[in-house]
mmCIF file of C-alpha atoms in Angstrom:
data_model
loop_
_atom_site.group_PDB
_atom_site.id
_atom_site.type_symbol
_atom_site.label_atom_id
_atom_site.label_comp_id
_atom_site.label_asym_id
_atom_site.label_seq_id
_atom_site.Cartn_x
_atom_site.Cartn_y
_atom_site.Cartn_z
ATOM 1 C CA GLN A 26 -1.178 41.037 -44.624
ATOM 2 C CA ILE A 27 1.159 38.057 -44.557
ATOM 3 C CA THR A 28 -0.320 34.602 -44.976
ATOM 4 C CA LEU A 29 1.244 31.194 -45.527
ATOM 5 C CA LYS A 30 -0.433 27.906 -46.360
ATOM 6 C CA GLU A 31 0.997 24.419 -46.510
ATOM 7 C CA SER A 32 -0.136 21.806 -48.999
ATOM 8 C CA GLY A 33 0.814 18.245 -49.768
ATOM 9 C CA PRO A 34 -0.171 14.645 -49.099
ATOM 10 C CA THR A 35 -1.795 13.733 -45.818
ATOM 11 C CA LEU A 36 -0.605 10.127 -46.000
ATOM 12 C CA VAL A 37 2.700 8.724 -47.217
ATOM 13 C CA LYS A 38 4.115 5.239 -47.050
ATOM 14 C CA PRO A 39 7.389 4.361 -45.334
ATOM 15 C CA THR A 40 10.453 4.906 -47.549
ATOM 16 C CA GLN A 41 8.558 7.313 -49.809
ATOM 17 C CA THR A 42 9.557 10.919 -50.403
ATOM 18 C CA LEU A 43 7.395 13.687 -48.968
ATOM 19 C CA THR A 44 6.950 16.903 -50.938
ATOM 20 C CA LEU A 45 5.316 19.861 -49.210
ATOM 21 C CA THR A 46 4.574 23.247 -50.728
ATOM 22 C CA CYS A 47 4.242 26.521 -48.845
ATOM 23 C CA THR A 48 2.309 29.150 -50.784
ATOM 24 C CA PHE A 49 2.529 32.608 -49.308
ATOM 25 C CA SER A 50 1.290 36.143 -49.868
ATOM 26 C CA GLY A 51 1.917 39.587 -48.443
ATOM 27 C CA PHE A 52 5.685 39.536 -48.921
ATOM 28 C CA SER A 53 8.323 38.707 -51.496
ATOM 29 C CA LEU A 54 11.088 36.174 -50.997
ATOM 30 C CA SER A 55 13.332 38.415 -53.076
ATOM 31 C CA THR A 56 13.275 41.136 -50.392
ATOM 32 C CA ASN A 57 16.466 41.434 -48.365
ATOM 33 C CA GLY A 58 16.200 39.827 -44.954
ATOM 34 C CA VAL A 59 13.233 37.616 -45.724
ATOM 35 C CA GLY A 60 13.238 33.890 -45.211
ATOM 36 C CA VAL A 61 10.755 31.011 -45.212
ATOM 37 C CA GLY A 62 11.251 27.969 -43.049
ATOM 38 C CA TRP A 63 9.689 24.664 -42.105
ATOM 39 C CA ILE A 64 8.969 23.426 -38.595
ATOM 40 C CA ARG A 65 7.252 20.202 -37.567
ATOM 41 C CA GLN A 66 5.461 18.935 -34.497
ATOM 42 C CA PRO A 67 4.724 15.259 -33.842
ATOM 43 C CA PRO A 68 1.376 14.694 -32.120
ATOM 44 C CA GLY A 69 1.608 15.765 -28.500
ATOM 45 C CA LYS A 70 5.273 16.706 -28.785
ATOM 46 C CA ALA A 71 7.446 19.795 -29.122
ATOM 47 C CA LEU A 72 8.342 21.891 -32.143
ATOM 48 C CA GLU A 73 11.335 20.979 -34.292
ATOM 49 C CA TRP A 74 12.937 23.265 -36.869
ATOM 50 C CA LEU A 75 13.724 21.530 -40.176
ATOM 51 C CA ALA A 76 14.958 23.928 -42.837
ATOM 52 C CA LEU A 77 15.009 27.557 -43.944
ATOM 53 C CA ILE A 78 15.707 29.378 -47.192
ATOM 54 C CA TYR A 79 16.728 33.028 -47.415
ATOM 55 C CA TRP A 80 16.021 35.705 -49.981
ATOM 56 C CA ASP A 81 19.441 35.152 -51.588
ATOM 57 C CA ASP A 82 18.902 31.373 -51.887
ATOM 58 C CA ASP A 83 21.108 30.569 -48.904
ATOM 59 C CA LYS A 84 19.758 27.434 -47.231
ATOM 60 C CA ARG A 85 20.039 26.011 -43.731
ATOM 61 C CA TYR A 86 19.097 22.506 -42.565
ATOM 62 C CA SER A 87 18.662 20.756 -39.259
ATOM 63 C CA PRO A 88 21.903 18.830 -38.718
ATOM 64 C CA SER A 89 20.032 15.684 -37.669
ATOM 65 C CA LEU A 90 17.926 15.640 -40.862
ATOM 66 C CA LYS A 91 20.200 17.355 -43.359
ATOM 67 C CA SER A 92 20.803 14.264 -45.484
ATOM 68 C CA ARG A 93 17.075 13.818 -46.066
ATOM 69 C CA LEU A 94 15.939 17.409 -46.676
ATOM 70 C CA THR A 95 15.904 19.757 -49.643
ATOM 71 C CA ILE A 96 14.368 23.229 -49.616
ATOM 72 C CA THR A 97 13.820 25.321 -52.750
ATOM 73 C CA LYS A 98 11.984 28.485 -53.676
ATOM 74 C CA ASP A 99 10.070 29.774 -56.659
ATOM 75 C CA THR A 100 9.958 33.517 -56.178
ATOM 76 C CA SER A 101 7.686 34.099 -59.162
ATOM 77 C CA LYS A 102 5.061 31.732 -57.722
ATOM 78 C CA ASN A 103 5.543 32.821 -54.093
ATOM 79 C CA GLN A 104 6.213 29.230 -53.118
ATOM 80 C CA VAL A 105 8.737 27.275 -51.083
ATOM 81 C CA VAL A 106 9.003 23.512 -51.437
ATOM 82 C CA LEU A 107 10.379 21.059 -48.873
ATOM 83 C CA THR A 108 11.224 17.491 -49.789
ATOM 84 C CA MET A 109 12.025 14.837 -47.208
ATOM 85 C CA THR A 110 13.250 11.463 -48.376
ATOM 86 C CA ASN A 111 12.939 8.017 -46.834
ATOM 87 C CA MET A 112 9.908 8.795 -44.698
ATOM 88 C CA ASP A 113 9.363 6.775 -41.528
ATOM 89 C CA PRO A 114 6.428 6.529 -39.096
ATOM 90 C CA VAL A 115 8.393 8.698 -36.640
ATOM 91 C CA ASP A 116 8.100 11.514 -39.195
ATOM 92 C CA THR A 117 4.354 11.643 -38.594
ATOM 93 C CA ALA A 118 3.741 15.253 -37.603
ATOM 94 C CA THR A 119 2.071 18.528 -38.387
ATOM 95 C CA TYR A 120 4.349 20.478 -40.709
ATOM 96 C CA TYR A 121 4.316 24.275 -40.557
ATOM 97 C CA CYS A 122 5.861 26.852 -42.836
ATOM 98 C CA VAL A 123 6.943 30.139 -41.285
ATOM 99 C CA HIS A 124 8.008 33.651 -42.270
ATOM 100 C CA ARG A 125 11.374 34.720 -40.943
ATOM 101 C CA LEU A 126 11.969 38.293 -39.833
ATOM 102 C CA GLY A 127 15.381 39.357 -38.649
ATOM 103 C CA SER A 128 18.906 40.455 -39.352
ATOM 104 C CA LEU A 129 20.037 41.350 -42.864
ATOM 105 C CA ILE A 130 23.602 40.470 -41.950
ATOM 106 C CA VAL A 131 23.548 37.488 -39.626
ATOM 107 C CA ARG A 132 21.822 34.352 -40.794
ATOM 108 C CA TYR A 133 20.043 33.851 -37.497
ATOM 109 C CA HIS A 134 19.184 36.400 -34.792
ATOM 110 C CA ASP A 135 15.574 36.494 -35.881
ATOM 111 C CA ARG A 136 12.063 35.305 -35.155
ATOM 112 C CA PHE A 137 9.208 33.492 -36.868
ATOM 113 C CA ASP A 138 6.468 36.083 -36.867
ATOM 114 C CA TYR A 139 3.932 34.418 -39.145
ATOM 115 C CA TRP A 140 2.979 30.754 -39.331
ATOM 116 C CA GLY A 141 0.868 28.717 -41.684
ATOM 117 C CA GLN A 142 -2.027 26.704 -40.291
ATOM 118 C CA GLY A 143 -0.027 23.499 -40.597
ATOM 119 C CA THR A 144 -0.657 20.242 -42.417
ATOM 120 C CA LEU A 145 -0.748 16.834 -40.742
ATOM 121 C CA VAL A 146 1.303 14.197 -42.513
ATOM 122 C CA THR A 147 0.874 10.579 -41.436
ATOM 123 C CA VAL A 148 3.452 7.973 -42.390
ATOM 124 C CA SER A 149 1.929 4.523 -42.497
ATOM 125 C CA SER A 150 1.788 1.539 -44.754
ATOM 126 C CA ASP B 23 23.403 22.095 -31.039
ATOM 127 C CA ILE B 24 22.066 24.477 -28.426
ATOM 128 C CA GLN B 25 19.613 22.760 -26.090
ATOM 129 C CA MET B 26 16.715 24.659 -24.527
ATOM 130 C CA THR B 27 15.199 23.486 -21.244
ATOM 131 C CA GLN B 28 11.930 24.880 -19.936
ATOM 132 C CA SER B 29 10.519 24.608 -16.453
ATOM 133 C CA PRO B 30 8.067 23.623 -15.318
ATOM 134 C CA SER B 31 6.725 21.243 -17.958
ATOM 135 C CA SER B 32 3.233 22.068 -16.800
ATOM 136 C CA LEU B 33 1.527 24.200 -14.207
ATOM 137 C CA SER B 34 -1.948 24.820 -12.882
ATOM 138 C CA ALA B 35 -3.046 28.356 -12.194
ATOM 139 C CA SER B 36 -6.171 30.412 -11.669
ATOM 140 C CA VAL B 37 -7.456 33.411 -13.557
ATOM 141 C CA GLY B 38 -5.717 36.488 -12.189
ATOM 142 C CA ASP B 39 -2.592 34.639 -11.061
ATOM 143 C CA ARG B 40 0.894 35.791 -11.902
ATOM 144 C CA VAL B 41 2.628 33.043 -13.888
ATOM 145 C CA THR B 42 6.334 32.637 -14.558
ATOM 146 C CA ILE B 43 7.946 30.191 -16.978
ATOM 147 C CA THR B 44 11.693 29.783 -17.211
ATOM 148 C CA CYS B 45 13.914 28.731 -20.102
ATOM 149 C CA ARG B 46 17.580 27.846 -19.904
ATOM 150 C CA ALA B 47 19.985 27.561 -22.828
ATOM 151 C CA SER B 48 22.869 25.083 -22.856
ATOM 152 C CA GLN B 49 25.244 27.892 -23.840
ATOM 153 C CA ILE B 50 25.207 31.679 -23.949
ATOM 154 C CA ILE B 51 22.755 32.976 -26.548
ATOM 155 C CA SER B 52 22.872 36.686 -25.707
ATOM 156 C CA SER B 53 19.271 37.916 -26.040
ATOM 157 C CA TYR B 54 18.329 35.809 -29.062
ATOM 158 C CA LEU B 55 15.369 34.190 -27.358
ATOM 159 C CA ASN B 56 11.759 34.144 -28.529
ATOM 160 C CA TRP B 57 8.553 32.959 -26.863
ATOM 161 C CA TYR B 58 5.536 31.441 -28.606
ATOM 162 C CA GLN B 59 2.040 30.510 -27.467
ATOM 163 C CA GLN B 60 0.221 27.525 -28.906
ATOM 164 C CA LYS B 61 -3.400 26.566 -28.349
ATOM 165 C CA PRO B 62 -4.701 23.067 -29.124
ATOM 166 C CA GLY B 63 -5.041 22.409 -32.845
ATOM 167 C CA LYS B 64 -3.578 25.782 -33.759
ATOM 168 C CA ALA B 65 -0.261 27.061 -35.038
ATOM 169 C CA PRO B 66 2.069 28.744 -32.547
ATOM 170 C CA LYS B 67 1.976 32.524 -32.276
ATOM 171 C CA LEU B 68 4.918 34.802 -31.546
ATOM 172 C CA LEU B 69 4.616 36.591 -28.201
ATOM 173 C CA ILE B 70 8.051 37.931 -27.317
ATOM 174 C CA TYR B 71 11.188 38.322 -29.421
ATOM 175 C CA ALA B 72 14.758 39.231 -28.548
ATOM 176 C CA ALA B 73 14.056 38.159 -24.951
ATOM 177 C CA SER B 74 11.960 41.170 -23.963
ATOM 178 C CA SER B 75 10.318 42.826 -26.988
ATOM 179 C CA LEU B 76 6.562 42.433 -27.268
ATOM 180 C CA HIS B 77 5.329 41.319 -30.690
ATOM 181 C CA SER B 78 2.705 43.530 -32.309
ATOM 182 C CA GLY B 79 -0.785 42.986 -30.932
ATOM 183 C CA VAL B 80 0.310 40.945 -27.906
ATOM 184 C CA PRO B 81 -1.270 42.107 -24.621
ATOM 185 C CA SER B 82 0.993 43.954 -22.212
ATOM 186 C CA ARG B 83 0.376 41.387 -19.449
ATOM 187 C CA PHE B 84 2.991 39.281 -21.242
ATOM 188 C CA SER B 85 6.611 40.180 -20.614
ATOM 189 C CA GLY B 86 9.997 38.593 -21.076
ATOM 190 C CA SER B 87 13.357 39.035 -19.440
ATOM 191 C CA GLY B 88 16.826 37.554 -19.282
ATOM 192 C CA SER B 89 20.023 37.290 -21.250
ATOM 193 C CA GLY B 90 22.931 34.907 -21.541
ATOM 194 C CA THR B 91 21.510 31.514 -20.631
ATOM 195 C CA ASP B 92 18.521 32.195 -18.367
ATOM 196 C CA PHE B 93 15.201 33.654 -19.492
ATOM 197 C CA THR B 94 11.734 34.191 -18.096
ATOM 198 C CA LEU B 95 8.255 34.638 -19.541
ATOM 199 C CA THR B 96 5.809 36.282 -17.168
ATOM 200 C CA ILE B 97 2.051 36.641 -17.444
ATOM 201 C CA SER B 98 1.151 39.314 -14.921
ATOM 202 C CA SER B 99 -2.538 38.421 -14.554
ATOM 203 C CA LEU B 100 -3.611 35.170 -16.203
ATOM 204 C CA GLN B 101 -6.677 35.453 -18.402
ATOM 205 C CA PRO B 102 -8.948 32.624 -19.629
ATOM 206 C CA GLU B 103 -7.528 32.902 -23.163
ATOM 207 C CA ASP B 104 -3.966 32.403 -21.849
ATOM 208 C CA PHE B 105 -4.422 28.729 -21.070
ATOM 209 C CA ALA B 106 -2.118 27.211 -23.659
ATOM 210 C CA THR B 107 1.333 25.721 -24.171
ATOM 211 C CA TYR B 108 4.298 28.080 -24.280
ATOM 212 C CA TYR B 109 7.581 27.442 -26.070
ATOM 213 C CA CYS B 110 10.894 29.229 -25.909
ATOM 214 C CA GLN B 111 13.158 29.235 -28.957
ATOM 215 C CA GLN B 112 16.746 30.334 -29.456
ATOM 216 C CA SER B 113 17.894 31.991 -32.667
ATOM 217 C CA TYR B 114 21.545 32.527 -31.742
ATOM 218 C CA SER B 115 22.751 29.609 -33.814
ATOM 219 C CA ALA B 116 20.206 27.830 -35.983
ATOM 220 C CA TRP B 117 16.903 27.421 -34.195
ATOM 221 C CA THR B 118 15.890 25.127 -31.355
ATOM 222 C CA PHE B 119 12.808 25.060 -29.185
ATOM 223 C CA GLY B 120 12.214 24.133 -25.594
ATOM 224 C CA GLN B 121 9.976 21.195 -24.776
ATOM 225 C CA GLY B 122 7.040 23.426 -23.881
ATOM 226 C CA THR B 123 5.174 24.456 -20.747
ATOM 227 C CA LYS B 124 1.475 23.696 -20.549
ATOM 228 C CA VAL B 125 -0.539 26.196 -18.532
ATOM 229 C CA GLU B 126 -3.732 24.606 -17.268
ATOM 230 C CA ILE B 127 -6.730 25.816 -15.327
ATOM 231 C CA LYS B 128 -6.567 25.184 -11.589
#
């Protein structure tokens, strides 16, 4: 059974750096084809993909946020960490981590079949 | 970036109705289109992947079709638990979501 759970601060101040951890079970991030990503959703708004890391440590970032994001993995701890610098009130959102299932060859052509419960991060002074 | 446009943004329907939601991509994405359902306060759930494949455990009243740029999610007979917001998502090049379609009780 695959589960993912996000953890991190619920409140950050503008200009601070946000660090979120996704702790997962039921799969290994060293298995070919596996990936873990981050998606966010501002209150009342649509979903936005942020970043994804693959089993071989290949990383992909949203072009609009690339300069602010870093995604890393710790396979031994079954964790993926997302950092986002220079936080702003517009970054207030629920942040989800997701399990990627898809092609072994192409770095997309896939789906997010398991989601964490999400964690609400508020950016305010 | 590939843009995804859903229509309508919201709809009202009754239990038992047939409901259709459309999603259009800004460029050809083959069949790399997924659909998700989200209920208030909950994480999205995968319904349909690769345009027409039903995810494990999803009721057969849900179906998807389309390829290229135009896609459809159909609920053949709306049930009370289907009132939710539905999102399409392309996975042809990176990942982008539509703006969502809220299905409300009529």
